[in-house]
GROMACS .gro file of C-alpha atoms in nm:
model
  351
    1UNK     CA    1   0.000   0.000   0.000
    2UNK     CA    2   0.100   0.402  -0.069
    3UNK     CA    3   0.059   0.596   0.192
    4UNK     CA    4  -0.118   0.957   0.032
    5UNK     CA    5   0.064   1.189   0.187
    6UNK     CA    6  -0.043   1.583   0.212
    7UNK     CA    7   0.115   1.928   0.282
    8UNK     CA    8  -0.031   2.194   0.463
    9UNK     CA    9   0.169   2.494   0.443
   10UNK     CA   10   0.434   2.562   0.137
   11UNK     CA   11   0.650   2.783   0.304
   12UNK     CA   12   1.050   2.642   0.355
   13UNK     CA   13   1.072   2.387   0.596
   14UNK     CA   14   0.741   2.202   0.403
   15UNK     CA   15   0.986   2.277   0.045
   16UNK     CA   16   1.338   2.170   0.264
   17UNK     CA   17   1.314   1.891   0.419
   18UNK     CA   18   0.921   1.708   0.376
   19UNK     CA   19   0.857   1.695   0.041
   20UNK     CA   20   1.157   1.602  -0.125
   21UNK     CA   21   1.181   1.309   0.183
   22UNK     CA   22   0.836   1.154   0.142
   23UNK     CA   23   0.862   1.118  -0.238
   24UNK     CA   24   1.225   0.945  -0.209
   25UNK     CA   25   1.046   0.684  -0.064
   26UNK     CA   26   0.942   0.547  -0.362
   27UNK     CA   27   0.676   0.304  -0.357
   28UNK     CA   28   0.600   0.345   0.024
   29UNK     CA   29   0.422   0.701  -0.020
   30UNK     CA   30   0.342   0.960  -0.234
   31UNK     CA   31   0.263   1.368  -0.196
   32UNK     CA   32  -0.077   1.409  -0.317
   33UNK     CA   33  -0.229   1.724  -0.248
   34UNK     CA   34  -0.056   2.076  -0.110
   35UNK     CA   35  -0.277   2.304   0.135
   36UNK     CA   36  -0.146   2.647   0.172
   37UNK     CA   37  -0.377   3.009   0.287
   38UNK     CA   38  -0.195   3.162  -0.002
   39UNK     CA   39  -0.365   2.994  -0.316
   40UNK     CA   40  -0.015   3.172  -0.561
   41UNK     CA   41   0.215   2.969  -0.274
   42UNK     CA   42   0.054   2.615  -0.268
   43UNK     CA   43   0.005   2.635  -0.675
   44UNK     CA   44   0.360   2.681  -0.715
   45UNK     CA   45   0.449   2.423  -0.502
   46UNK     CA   46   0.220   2.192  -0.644
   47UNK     CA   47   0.372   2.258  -0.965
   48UNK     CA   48   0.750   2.262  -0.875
   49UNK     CA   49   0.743   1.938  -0.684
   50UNK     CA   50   0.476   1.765  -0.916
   51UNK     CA   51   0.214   1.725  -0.669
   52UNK     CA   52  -0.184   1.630  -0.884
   53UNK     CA   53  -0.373   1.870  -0.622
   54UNK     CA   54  -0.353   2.234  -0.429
   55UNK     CA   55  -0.639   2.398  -0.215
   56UNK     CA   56  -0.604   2.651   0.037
   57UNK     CA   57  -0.791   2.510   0.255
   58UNK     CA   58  -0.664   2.218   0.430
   59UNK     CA   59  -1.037   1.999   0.461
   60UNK     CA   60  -1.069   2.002   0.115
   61UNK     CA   61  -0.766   1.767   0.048
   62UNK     CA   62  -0.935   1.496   0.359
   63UNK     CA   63  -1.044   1.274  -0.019
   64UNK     CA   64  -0.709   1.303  -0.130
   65UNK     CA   65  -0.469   1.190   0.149
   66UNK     CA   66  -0.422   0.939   0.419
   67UNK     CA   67  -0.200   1.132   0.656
   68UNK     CA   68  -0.093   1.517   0.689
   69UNK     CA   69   0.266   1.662   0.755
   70UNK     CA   70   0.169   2.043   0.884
   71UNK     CA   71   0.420   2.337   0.821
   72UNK     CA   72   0.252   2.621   0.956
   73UNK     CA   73   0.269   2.899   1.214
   74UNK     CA   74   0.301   2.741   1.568
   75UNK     CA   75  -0.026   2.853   1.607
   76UNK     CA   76  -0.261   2.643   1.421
   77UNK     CA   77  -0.070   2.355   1.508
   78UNK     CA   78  -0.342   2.214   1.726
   79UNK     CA   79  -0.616   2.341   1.519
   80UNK     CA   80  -0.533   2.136   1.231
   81UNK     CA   81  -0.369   1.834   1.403
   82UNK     CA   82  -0.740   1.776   1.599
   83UNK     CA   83  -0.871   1.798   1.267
   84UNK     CA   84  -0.723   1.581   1.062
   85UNK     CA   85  -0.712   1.354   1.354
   86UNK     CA   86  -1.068   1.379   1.369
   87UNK     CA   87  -1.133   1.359   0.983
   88UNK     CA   88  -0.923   0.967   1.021
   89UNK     CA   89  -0.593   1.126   0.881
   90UNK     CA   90  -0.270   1.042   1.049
   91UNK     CA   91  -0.026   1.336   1.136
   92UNK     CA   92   0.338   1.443   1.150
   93UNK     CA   93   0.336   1.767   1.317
   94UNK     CA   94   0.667   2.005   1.290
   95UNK     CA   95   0.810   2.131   1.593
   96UNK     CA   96   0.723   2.239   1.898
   97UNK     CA   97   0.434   2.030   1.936
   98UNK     CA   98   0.160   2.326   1.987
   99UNK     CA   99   0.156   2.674   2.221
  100UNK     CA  100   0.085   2.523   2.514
  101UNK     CA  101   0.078   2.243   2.718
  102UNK     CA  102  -0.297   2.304   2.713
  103UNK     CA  103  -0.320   2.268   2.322
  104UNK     CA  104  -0.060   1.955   2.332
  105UNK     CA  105  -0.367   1.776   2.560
  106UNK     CA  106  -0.583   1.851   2.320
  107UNK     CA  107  -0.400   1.720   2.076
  108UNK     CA  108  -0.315   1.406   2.198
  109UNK     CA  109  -0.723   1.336   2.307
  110UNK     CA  110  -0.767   1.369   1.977
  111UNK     CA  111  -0.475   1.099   1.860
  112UNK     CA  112  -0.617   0.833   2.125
  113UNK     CA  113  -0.996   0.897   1.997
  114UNK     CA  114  -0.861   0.835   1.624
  115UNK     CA  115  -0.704   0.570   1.645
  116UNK     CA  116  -0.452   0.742   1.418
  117UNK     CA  117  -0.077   0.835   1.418
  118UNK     CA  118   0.046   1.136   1.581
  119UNK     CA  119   0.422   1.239   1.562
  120UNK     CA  120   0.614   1.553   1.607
  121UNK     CA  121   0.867   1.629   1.380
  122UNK     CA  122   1.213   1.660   1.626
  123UNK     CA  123   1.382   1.525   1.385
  124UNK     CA  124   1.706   1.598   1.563
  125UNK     CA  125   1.619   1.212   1.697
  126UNK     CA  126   1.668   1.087   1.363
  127UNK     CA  127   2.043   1.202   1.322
  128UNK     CA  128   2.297   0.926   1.308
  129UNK     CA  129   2.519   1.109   1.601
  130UNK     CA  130   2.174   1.087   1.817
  131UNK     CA  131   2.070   0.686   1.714
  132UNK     CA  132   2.446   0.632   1.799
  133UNK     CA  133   2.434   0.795   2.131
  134UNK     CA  134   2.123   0.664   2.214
  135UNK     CA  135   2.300   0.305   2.152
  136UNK     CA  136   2.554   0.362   2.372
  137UNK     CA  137   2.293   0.516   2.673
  138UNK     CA  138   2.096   0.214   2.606
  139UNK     CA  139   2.419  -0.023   2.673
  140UNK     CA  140   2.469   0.108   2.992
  141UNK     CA  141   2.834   0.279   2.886
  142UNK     CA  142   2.748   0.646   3.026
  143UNK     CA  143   2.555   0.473   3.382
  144UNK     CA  144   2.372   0.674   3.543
  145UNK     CA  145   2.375   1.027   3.414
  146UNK     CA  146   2.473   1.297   3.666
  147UNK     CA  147   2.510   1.622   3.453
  148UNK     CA  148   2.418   1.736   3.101
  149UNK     CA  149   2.523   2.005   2.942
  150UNK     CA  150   2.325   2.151   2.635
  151UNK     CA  151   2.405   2.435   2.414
  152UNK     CA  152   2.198   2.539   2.090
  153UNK     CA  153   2.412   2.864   2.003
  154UNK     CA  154   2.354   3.055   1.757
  155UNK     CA  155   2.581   3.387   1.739
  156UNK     CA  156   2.363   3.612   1.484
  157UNK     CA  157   2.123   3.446   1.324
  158UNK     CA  158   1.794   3.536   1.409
  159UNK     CA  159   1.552   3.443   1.069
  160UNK     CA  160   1.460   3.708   0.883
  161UNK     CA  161   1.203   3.519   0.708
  162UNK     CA  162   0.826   3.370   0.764
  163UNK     CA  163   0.686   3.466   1.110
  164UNK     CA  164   1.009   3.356   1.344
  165UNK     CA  165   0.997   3.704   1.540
  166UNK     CA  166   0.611   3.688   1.547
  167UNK     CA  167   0.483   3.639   1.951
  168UNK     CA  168   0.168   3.578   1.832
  169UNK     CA  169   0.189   3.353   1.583
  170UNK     CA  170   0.483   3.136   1.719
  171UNK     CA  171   0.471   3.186   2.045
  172UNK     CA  172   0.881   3.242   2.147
  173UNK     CA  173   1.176   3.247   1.966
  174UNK     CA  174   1.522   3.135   1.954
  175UNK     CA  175   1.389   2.861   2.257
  176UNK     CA  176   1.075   2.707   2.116
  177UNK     CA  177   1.236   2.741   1.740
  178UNK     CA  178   1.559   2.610   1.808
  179UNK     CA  179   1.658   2.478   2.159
  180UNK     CA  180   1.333   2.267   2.188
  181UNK     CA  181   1.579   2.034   1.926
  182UNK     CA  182   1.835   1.995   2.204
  183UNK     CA  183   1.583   1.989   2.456
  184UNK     CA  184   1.399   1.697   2.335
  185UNK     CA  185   1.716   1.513   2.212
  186UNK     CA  186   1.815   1.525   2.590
  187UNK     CA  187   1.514   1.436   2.712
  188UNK     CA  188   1.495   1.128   2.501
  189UNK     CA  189   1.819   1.007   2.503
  190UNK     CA  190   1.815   1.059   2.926
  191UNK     CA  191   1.520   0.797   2.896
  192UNK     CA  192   1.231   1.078   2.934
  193UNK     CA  193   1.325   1.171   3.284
  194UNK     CA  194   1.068   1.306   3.524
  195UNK     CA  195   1.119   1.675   3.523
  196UNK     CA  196   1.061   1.811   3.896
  197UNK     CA  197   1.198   2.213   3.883
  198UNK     CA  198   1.253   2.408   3.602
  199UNK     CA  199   1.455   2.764   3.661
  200UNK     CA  200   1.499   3.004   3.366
  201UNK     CA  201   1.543   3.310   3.189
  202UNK     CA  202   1.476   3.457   2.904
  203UNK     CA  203   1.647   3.770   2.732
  204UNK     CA  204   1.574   4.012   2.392
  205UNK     CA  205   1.836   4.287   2.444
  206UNK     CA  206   2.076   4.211   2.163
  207UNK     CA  207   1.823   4.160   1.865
  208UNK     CA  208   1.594   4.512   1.986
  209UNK     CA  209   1.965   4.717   1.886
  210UNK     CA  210   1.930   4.939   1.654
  211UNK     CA  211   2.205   4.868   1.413
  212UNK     CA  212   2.209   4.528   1.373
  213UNK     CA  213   2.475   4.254   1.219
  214UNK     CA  214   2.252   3.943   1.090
  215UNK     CA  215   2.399   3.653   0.882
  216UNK     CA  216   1.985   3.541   0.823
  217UNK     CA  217   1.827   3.827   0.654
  218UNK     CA  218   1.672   4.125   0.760
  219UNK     CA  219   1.401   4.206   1.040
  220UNK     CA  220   1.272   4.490   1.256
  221UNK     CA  221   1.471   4.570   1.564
  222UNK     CA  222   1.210   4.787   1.689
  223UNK     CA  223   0.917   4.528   1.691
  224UNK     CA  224   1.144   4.230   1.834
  225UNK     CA  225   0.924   4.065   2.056
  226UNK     CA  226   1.052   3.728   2.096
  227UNK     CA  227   1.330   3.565   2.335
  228UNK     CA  228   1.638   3.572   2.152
  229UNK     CA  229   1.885   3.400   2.450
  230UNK     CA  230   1.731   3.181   2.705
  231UNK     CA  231   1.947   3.005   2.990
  232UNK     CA  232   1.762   2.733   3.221
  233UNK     CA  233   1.917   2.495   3.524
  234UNK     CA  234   1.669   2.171   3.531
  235UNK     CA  235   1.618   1.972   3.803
  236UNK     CA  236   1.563   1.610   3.774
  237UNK     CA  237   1.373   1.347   4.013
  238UNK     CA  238   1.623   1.102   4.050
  239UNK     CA  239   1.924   1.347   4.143
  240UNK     CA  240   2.048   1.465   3.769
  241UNK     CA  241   2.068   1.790   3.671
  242UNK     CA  242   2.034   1.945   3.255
  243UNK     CA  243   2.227   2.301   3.217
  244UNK     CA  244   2.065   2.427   2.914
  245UNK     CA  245   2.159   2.754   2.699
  246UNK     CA  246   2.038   2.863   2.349
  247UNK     CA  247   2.031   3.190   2.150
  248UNK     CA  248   1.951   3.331   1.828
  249UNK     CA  249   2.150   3.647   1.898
  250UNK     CA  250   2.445   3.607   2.113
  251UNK     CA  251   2.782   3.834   2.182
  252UNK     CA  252   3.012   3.489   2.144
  253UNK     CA  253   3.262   3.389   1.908
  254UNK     CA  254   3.137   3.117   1.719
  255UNK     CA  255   2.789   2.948   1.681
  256UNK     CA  256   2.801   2.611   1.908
  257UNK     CA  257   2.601   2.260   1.921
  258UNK     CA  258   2.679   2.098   2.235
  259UNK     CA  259   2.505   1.786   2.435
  260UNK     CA  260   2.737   1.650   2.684
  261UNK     CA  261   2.641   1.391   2.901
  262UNK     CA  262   2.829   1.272   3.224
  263UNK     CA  263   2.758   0.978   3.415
  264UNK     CA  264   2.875   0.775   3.674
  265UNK     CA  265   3.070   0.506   3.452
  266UNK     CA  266   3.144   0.722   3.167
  267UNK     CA  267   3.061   1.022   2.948
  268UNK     CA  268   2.922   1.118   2.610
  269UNK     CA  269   2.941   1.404   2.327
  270UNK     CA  270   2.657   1.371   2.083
  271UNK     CA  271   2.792   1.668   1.844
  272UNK     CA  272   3.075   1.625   1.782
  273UNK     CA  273   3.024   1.204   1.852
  274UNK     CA  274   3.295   1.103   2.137
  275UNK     CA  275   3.273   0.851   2.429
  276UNK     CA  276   3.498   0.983   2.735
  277UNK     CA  277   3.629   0.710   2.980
  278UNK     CA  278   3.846   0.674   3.349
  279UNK     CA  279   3.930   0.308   3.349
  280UNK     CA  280   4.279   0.143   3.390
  281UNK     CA  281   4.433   0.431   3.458
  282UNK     CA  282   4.381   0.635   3.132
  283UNK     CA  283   4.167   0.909   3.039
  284UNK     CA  284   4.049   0.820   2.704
  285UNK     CA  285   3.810   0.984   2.440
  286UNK     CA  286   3.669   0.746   2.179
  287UNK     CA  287   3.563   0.886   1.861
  288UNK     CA  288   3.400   0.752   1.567
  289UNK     CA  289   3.560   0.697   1.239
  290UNK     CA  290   3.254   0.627   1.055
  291UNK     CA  291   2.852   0.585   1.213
  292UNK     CA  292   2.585   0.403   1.055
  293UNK     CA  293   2.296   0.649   0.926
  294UNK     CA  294   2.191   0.894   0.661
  295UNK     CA  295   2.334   1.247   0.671
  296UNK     CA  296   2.021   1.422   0.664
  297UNK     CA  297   1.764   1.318   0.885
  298UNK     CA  298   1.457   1.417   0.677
  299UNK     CA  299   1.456   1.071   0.553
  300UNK     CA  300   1.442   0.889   0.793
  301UNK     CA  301   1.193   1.088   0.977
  302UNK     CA  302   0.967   1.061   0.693
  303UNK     CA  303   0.980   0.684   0.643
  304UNK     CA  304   0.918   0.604   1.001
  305UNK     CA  305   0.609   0.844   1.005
  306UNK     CA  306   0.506   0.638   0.714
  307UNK     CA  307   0.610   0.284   0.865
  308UNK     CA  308   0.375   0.366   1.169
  309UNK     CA  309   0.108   0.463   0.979
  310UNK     CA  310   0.108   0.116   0.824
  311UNK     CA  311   0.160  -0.045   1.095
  312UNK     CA  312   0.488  -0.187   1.041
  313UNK     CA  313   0.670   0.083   1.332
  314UNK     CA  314   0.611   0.297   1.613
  315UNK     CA  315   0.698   0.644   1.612
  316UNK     CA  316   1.003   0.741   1.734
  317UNK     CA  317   0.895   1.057   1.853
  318UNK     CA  318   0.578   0.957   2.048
  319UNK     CA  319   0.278   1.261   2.134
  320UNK     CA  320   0.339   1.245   2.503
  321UNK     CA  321   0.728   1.262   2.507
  322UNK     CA  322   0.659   1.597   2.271
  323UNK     CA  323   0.416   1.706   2.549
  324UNK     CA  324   0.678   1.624   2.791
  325UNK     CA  325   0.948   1.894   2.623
  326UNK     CA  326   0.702   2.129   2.542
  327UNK     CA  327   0.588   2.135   2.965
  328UNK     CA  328   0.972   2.188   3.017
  329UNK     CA  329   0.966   2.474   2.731
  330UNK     CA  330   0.640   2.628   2.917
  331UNK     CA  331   0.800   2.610   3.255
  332UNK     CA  332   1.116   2.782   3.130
  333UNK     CA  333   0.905   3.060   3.008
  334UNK     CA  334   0.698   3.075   3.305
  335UNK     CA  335   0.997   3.059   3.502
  336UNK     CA  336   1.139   3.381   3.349
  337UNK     CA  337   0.810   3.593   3.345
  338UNK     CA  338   0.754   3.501   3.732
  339UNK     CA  339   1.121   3.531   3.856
  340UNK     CA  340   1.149   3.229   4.035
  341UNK     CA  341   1.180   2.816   3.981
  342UNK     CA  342   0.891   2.605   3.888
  343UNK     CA  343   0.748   2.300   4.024
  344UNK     CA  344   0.669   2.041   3.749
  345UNK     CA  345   0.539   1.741   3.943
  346UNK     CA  346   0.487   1.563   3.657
  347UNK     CA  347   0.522   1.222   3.853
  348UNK     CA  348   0.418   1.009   3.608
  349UNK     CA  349   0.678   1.116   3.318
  350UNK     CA  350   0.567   1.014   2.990
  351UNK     CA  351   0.660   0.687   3.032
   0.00000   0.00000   0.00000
């Protein structure tokens, strides 16, 4: 069977990364319709990847497709997912899951009522540094992790394109754009940890400047209304602790991509991949000449969203785990806004 795969939304990450994946998967699914508000955007999209239909409204395509990949504002990201759930269409939904926790509920109501597939698209999971490291977590060779250290740095690079520095429409910036990547590679590959105090703090100085040095377009300095560094200490129930940084806009040298993780028997560096050791009286620092995997993780992504949805897979990046980082993502906000730490008590996890 071919999965019928449609798009709603033709702006870049839909062009990118999700179209050009799900039709090099050859007989396993095709893109069959493209939804976008902007009727001159979805027809040339339709037209320069080949797709046979193009609405701008997303329920007229529910005859032509099976399952929905949505590309839009963070906004409407529970609108639509609870209706194509609802309308018996299984959904990949880009990153972060929704606004809120709130919405990210709804959302996955609607998944267990359907019957259907729901998967977020942190496709940072997918990379073959973060199926390696998760390998070596899962053979025991880190222990019990004590520290991690995450940094998702950029130094200027702020988009200047779509809605990125929109509040309304997105909902945050350089944090739930960017460092939610890091955030939920940490949180999966730390076994989905229960989450007990989040402390953070957001800041906006450097991208509201008025001259400003940019390497990703242009935007307005005076209407910056998004986070553009955010810092956050995380506390975690069994005794480990998750230092966390990310910026858009940063006064730092270079641009950095760090997850670090230190344990009790060892340690690991996801980017670049390296396994640190104490044993026999060494210090040693194992990297890898070669790791099995596909350099761009689109793929991947895009033919495990289409393996569960036949049934042949489950999704590697399951609805509640996405809740999971977007409560941390919430609590660093709230965190920031009410100058003080915040008590998850999330007990259960999202195990």
């Amino acid at each position: 069977m071919k999965l019928r795969v449609g798009i709603i939304g033709a702006g870049g990450i839909a062009q990118g990364r999700h179209i050009p994946a799900f039709q090099s998967l050859g007989e396993k699914a095709e893109v069959t319709a493209i939804s976008d508000v902007n009727v001159d955007a979805a027809k040339s999209v339709a037209e320069k990847f080949h797709v046979p239909n193009y609405f701008t409204s997303y329920v007229e395509m529910w005859p032509h497709v099976d399952a929905v990949v949505i590309c839009t504002p963070n906004k409407f990201h529970r609108e639509i997912t609870v209706a194509a759930l609802d309308a018996g269409k299984h959904v990949l939904c880009e990153k972060p899951m929704a606004m809120t926790v709130e919405e990210c509920a709804e959302m996955v109501e609607a998944e267990k009522r359907s019957g259907k597939v729901l998967s977020i698209a942190y496709h940072y999971r997918y990379m073959k540094e973060s199926q390696a490291a998760k390998r070596i977590m899962e053979a025991g060779e880190v222990g019990n992790p004590l520290v991690v250290r995450v940094q998702a740095l950029r130094r200027r690079k702020v988009p200047g394109w779509g809605v990125f520095t929109n509040k309304e429409l997105q909902g945050g910036g350089s944090l739930i754009d960017y460092g939610c990547h890091l955030l939920d590679l940490t949180l999966w590959l730390l076994d989905n940890p229960i989450v007990s105090e989040v402390s953070g703090q957001t800041y906006n100085t450097v991208s509201r400047e008025a001259e400003q040095v940019n390497q990703w377009g242009s935007f307005d300095a005076e209407t910056f209304e998004v986070d553009d560094h955010v810092t956050a200490y995380i506390r975690l129930a069994n005794g480990g602790t998750i230092l966390f940084e990310t910026s858009w806009a940063a006064n730092i040298p270079d641009d950095a991509e760090l997850l670090r993780i230190s344990g009790d028997k060892g340690g690991l560096d996801v980017f670049p991949f390296a396994v640190n050791k104490a044993v026999n009286g060494m210090m040693t620092t194992t990297k890898a000449d070669w790791i099995l995997g596909e350099d761009d993780p689109g793929r991947p992504q895009a033919e495990n969203f289409v393996d569960s949805c036949l049934g042949k897979a489950k999704p590697l990046v399951s609805a509640e785990e996405a809740m999971n980082t977007s409560r941390v993502i919430e609590a660093i906000y709230a965190s920031s806004l009410m100058g003080k730490g915040i008590q998850l008590g999330n007990e259960k996890g999202v195990k």
